[in-house]
PDB file of C-alpha atoms in Angstrom:
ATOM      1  CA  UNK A   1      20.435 -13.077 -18.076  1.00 85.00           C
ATOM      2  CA  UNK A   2      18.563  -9.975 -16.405  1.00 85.00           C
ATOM      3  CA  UNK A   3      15.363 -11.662 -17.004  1.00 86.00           C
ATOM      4  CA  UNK A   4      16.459 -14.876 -15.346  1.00 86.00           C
ATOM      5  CA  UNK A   5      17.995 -13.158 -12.713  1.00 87.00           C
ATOM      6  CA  UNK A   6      14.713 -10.842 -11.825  1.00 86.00           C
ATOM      7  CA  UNK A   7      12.912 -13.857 -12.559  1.00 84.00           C
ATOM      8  CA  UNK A   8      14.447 -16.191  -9.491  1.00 86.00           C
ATOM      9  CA  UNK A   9      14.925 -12.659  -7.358  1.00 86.00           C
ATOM     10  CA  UNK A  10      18.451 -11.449  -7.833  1.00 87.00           C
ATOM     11  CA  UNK A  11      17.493  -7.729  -8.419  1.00 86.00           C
ATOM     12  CA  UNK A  12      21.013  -6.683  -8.321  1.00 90.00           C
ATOM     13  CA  UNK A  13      21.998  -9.214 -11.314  1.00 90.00           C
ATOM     14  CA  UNK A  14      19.103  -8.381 -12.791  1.00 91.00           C
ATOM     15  CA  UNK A  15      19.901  -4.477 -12.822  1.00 89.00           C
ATOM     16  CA  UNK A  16      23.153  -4.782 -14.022  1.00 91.00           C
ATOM     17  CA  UNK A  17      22.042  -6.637 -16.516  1.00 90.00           C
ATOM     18  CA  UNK A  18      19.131  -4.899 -17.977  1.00 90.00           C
ATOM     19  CA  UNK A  19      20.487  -1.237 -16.750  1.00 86.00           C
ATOM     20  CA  UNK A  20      22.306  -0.948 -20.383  1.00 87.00           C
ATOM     21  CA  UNK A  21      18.849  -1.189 -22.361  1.00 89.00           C
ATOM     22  CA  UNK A  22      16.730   0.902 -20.111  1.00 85.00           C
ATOM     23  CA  UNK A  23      14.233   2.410 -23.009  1.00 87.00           C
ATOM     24  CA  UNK A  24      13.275  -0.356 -24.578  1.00 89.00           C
ATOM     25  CA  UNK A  25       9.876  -0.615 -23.536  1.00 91.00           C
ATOM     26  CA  UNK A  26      10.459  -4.374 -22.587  1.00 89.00           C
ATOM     27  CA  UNK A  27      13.051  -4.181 -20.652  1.00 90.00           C
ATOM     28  CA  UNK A  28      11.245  -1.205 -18.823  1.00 92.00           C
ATOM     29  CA  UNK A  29       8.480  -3.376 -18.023  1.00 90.00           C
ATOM     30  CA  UNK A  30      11.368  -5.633 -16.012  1.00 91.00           C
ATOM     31  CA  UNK A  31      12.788  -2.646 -14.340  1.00 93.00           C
ATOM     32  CA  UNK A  32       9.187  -1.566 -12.615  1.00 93.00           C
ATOM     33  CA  UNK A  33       9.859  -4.933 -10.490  1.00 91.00           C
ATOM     34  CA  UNK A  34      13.491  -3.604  -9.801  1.00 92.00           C
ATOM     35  CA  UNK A  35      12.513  -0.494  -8.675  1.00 93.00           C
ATOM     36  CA  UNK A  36       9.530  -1.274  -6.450  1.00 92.00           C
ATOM     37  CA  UNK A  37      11.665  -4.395  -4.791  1.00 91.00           C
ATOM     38  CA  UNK A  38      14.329  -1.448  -4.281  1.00 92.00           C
ATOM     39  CA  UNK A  39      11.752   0.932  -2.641  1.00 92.00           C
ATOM     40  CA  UNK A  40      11.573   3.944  -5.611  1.00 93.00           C
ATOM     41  CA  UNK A  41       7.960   3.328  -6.529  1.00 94.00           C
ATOM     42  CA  UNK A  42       7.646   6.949  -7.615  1.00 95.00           C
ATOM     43  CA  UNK A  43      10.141   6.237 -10.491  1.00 95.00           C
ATOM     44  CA  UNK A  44       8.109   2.388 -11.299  1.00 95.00           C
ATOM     45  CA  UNK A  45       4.965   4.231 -10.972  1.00 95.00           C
ATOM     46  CA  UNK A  46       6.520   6.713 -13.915  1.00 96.00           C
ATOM     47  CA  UNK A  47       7.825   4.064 -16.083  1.00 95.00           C
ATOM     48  CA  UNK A  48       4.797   2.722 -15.903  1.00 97.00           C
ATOM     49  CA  UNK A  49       3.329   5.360 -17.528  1.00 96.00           C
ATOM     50  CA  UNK A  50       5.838   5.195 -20.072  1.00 95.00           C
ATOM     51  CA  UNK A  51       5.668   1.901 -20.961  1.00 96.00           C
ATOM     52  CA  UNK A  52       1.738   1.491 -20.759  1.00 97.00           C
ATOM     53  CA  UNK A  53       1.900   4.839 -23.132  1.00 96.00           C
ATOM     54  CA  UNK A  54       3.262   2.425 -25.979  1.00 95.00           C
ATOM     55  CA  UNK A  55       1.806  -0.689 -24.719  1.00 96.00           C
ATOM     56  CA  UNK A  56      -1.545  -0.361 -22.979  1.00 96.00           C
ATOM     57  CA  UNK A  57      -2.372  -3.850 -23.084  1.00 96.00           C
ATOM     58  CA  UNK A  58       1.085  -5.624 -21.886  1.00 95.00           C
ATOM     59  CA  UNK A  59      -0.651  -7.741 -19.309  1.00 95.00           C
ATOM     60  CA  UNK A  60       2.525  -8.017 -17.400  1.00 93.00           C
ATOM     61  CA  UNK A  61       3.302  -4.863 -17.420  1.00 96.00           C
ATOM     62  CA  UNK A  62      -0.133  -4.127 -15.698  1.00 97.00           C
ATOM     63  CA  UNK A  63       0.290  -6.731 -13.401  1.00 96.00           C
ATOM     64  CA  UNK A  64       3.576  -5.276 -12.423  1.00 95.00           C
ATOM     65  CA  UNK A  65       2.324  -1.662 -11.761  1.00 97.00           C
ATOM     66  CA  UNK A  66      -0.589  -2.982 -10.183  1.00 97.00           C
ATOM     67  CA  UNK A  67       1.717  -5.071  -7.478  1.00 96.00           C
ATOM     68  CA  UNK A  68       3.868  -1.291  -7.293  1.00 96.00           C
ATOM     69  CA  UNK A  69       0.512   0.485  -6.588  1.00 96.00           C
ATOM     70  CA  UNK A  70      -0.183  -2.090  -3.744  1.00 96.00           C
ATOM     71  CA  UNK A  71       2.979  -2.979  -2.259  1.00 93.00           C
ATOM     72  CA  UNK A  72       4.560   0.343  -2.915  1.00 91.00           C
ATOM     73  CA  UNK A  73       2.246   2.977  -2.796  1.00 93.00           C
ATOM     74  CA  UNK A  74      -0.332   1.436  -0.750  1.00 93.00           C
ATOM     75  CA  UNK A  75      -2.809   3.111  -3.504  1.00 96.00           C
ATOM     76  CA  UNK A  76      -5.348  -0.255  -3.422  1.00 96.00           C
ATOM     77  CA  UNK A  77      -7.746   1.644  -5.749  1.00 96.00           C
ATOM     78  CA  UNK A  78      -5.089   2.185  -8.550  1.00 97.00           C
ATOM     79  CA  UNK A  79      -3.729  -1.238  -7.664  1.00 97.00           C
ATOM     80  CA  UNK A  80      -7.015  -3.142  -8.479  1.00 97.00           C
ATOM     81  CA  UNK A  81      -7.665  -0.952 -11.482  1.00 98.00           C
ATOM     82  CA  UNK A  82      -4.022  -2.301 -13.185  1.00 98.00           C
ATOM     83  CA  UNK A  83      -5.234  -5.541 -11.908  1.00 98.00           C
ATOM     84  CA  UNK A  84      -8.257  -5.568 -13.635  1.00 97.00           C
ATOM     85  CA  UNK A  85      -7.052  -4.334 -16.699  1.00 97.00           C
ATOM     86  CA  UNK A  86      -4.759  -6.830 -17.235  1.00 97.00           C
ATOM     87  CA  UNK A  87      -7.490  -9.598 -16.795  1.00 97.00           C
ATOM     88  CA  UNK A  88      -9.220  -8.220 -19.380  1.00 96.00           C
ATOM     89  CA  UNK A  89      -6.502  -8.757 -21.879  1.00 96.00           C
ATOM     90  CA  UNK A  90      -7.167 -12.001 -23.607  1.00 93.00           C
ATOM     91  CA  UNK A  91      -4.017 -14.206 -24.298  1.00 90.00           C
ATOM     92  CA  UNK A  92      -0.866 -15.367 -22.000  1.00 87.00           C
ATOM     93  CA  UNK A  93       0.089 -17.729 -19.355  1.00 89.00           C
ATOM     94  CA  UNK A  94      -3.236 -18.295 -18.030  1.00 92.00           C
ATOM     95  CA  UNK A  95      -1.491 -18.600 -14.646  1.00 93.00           C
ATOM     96  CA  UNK A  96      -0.759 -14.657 -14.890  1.00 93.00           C
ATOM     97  CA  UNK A  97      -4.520 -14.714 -14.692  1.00 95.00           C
ATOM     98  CA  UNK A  98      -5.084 -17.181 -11.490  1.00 96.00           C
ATOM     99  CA  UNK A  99      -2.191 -15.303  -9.594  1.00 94.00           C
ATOM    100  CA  UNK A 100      -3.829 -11.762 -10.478  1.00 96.00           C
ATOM    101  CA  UNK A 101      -7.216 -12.900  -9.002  1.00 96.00           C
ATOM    102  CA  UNK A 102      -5.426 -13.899  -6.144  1.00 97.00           C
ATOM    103  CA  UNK A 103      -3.683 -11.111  -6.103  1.00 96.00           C
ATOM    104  CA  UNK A 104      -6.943  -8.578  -5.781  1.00 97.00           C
ATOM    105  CA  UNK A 105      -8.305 -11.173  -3.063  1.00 97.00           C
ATOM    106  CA  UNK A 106      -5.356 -10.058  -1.104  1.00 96.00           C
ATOM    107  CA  UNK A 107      -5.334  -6.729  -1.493  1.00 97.00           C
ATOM    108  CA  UNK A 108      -9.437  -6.717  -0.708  1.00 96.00           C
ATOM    109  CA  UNK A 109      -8.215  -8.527   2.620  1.00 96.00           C
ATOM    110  CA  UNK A 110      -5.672  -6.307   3.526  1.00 95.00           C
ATOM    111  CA  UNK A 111      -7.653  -2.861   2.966  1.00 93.00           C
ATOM    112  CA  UNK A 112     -10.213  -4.803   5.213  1.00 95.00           C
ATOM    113  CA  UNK A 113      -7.528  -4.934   8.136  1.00 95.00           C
ATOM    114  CA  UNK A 114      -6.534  -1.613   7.881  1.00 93.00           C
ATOM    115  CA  UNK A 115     -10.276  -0.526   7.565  1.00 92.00           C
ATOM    116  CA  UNK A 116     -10.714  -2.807  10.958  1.00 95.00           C
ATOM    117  CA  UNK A 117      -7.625  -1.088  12.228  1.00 94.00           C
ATOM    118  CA  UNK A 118      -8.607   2.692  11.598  1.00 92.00           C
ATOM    119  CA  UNK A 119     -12.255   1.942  12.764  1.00 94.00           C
ATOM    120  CA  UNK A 120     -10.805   0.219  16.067  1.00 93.00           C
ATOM    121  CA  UNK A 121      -8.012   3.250  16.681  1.00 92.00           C
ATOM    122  CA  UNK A 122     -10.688   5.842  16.068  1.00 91.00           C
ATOM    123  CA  UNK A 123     -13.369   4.522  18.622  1.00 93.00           C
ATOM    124  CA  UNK A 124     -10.559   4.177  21.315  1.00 93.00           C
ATOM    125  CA  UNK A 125     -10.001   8.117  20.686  1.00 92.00           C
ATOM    126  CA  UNK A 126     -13.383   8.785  20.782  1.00 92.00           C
ATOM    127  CA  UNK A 127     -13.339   6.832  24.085  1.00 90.00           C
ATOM    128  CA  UNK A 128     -10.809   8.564  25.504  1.00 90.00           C
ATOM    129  CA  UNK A 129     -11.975  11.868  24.249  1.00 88.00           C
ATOM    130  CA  UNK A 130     -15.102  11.320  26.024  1.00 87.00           C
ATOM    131  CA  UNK A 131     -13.267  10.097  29.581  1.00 85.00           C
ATOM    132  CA  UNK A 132     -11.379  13.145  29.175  1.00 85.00           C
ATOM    133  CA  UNK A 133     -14.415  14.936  29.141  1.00 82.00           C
ATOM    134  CA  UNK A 134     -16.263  12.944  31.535  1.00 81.00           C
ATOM    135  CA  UNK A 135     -12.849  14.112  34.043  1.00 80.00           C
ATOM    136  CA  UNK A 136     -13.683  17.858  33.212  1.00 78.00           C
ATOM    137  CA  UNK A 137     -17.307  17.557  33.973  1.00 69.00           C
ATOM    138  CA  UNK A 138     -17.185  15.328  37.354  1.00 66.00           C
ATOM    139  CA  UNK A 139     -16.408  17.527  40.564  1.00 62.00           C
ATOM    140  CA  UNK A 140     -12.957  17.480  41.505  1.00 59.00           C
ATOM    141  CA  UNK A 141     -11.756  14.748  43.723  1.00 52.00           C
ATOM    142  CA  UNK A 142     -11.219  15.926  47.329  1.00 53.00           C
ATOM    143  CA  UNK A 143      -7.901  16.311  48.565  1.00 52.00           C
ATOM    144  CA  UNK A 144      -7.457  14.297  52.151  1.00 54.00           C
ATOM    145  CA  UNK A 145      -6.604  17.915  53.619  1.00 56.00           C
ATOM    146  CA  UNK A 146      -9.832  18.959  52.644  1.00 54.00           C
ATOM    147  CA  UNK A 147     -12.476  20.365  55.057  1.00 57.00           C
ATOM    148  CA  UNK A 148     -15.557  19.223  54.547  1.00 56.00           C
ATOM    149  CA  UNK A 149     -17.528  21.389  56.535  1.00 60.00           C
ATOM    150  CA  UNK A 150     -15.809  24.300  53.903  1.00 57.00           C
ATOM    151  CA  UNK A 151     -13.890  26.407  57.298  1.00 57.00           C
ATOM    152  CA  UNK A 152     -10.797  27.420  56.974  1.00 60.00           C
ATOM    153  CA  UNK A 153      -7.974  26.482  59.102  1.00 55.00           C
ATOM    154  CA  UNK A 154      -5.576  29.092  60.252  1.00 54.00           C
TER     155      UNK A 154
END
């Protein structure tokens, strides 16, 4: 049942219903999607470890703590590496394998924006850093009580 559940996104079935086996290396693998989809992707990214400890090559398994590393962690290097590790497993659902490619075309998209993003925010600082300093350097604006013949007036 916590497999169907997770499956058609009832996380809270799901847990309930997988939360009694936790440490069986299977059911870990489900509970990396559980935790992630719950926000604690420091505890997926650890039973990740654990479970890819005793099963390196569980393509799902990779695929689920590469979609943690991405979603969760925003880590895109560590993301494609689980990513790519799990297409190199031969064997399963060969649409595991179309959805992973997909997969790292999305995350090569999206570390693209936010490259566009930083690159954009960091030449508008520059600008403005350099108007600032522009300001500094330019003689001051005149007041409109200003003499400008420089005499005083008593």
């Amino acid at each position: 049942i916590g497999f169907l559940a997770l499956q058609g996104g009832d996380i809270v079935t799901a847990k309930k219903a997988l939360a009694s086996m936790h440490g069986d290396w299977f059911v870990d693998s489900a509970l990396i999607t559980i935790l992630r989809m719950e926000g604690d992707t420091e505890v997926a990214d650890k039973t990740c470890d654990q479970v890819l400890s005793k099963h390196p090559r569980h393509k799902p398994t990779l695929i689920n703590c590469g979609i943690n590393e991405w979603q969760g962690k925003k880590d895109f290097r560590k993301a494609r590496d689980y990513l790519n590790r799990s297409l190199a497993v031969a064997g399963g659902s060969a649409v595991w394998d179309e959805k992973t490619g997909k997969l790292l075309g999305v995350i090569d998209q999206e570390e693209l924006r936010i490259s566009q993003l930083k690159a954009t925010k960091d030449a508008e600082e520059r600008k403005s850093k350099a108007d600032s300093e522009a300001r500094k350097d330019s003689p001051a604006n005149p007041s409109p009580n200003a003499n400008p013949n420089g005499w005083q007036y008593c």
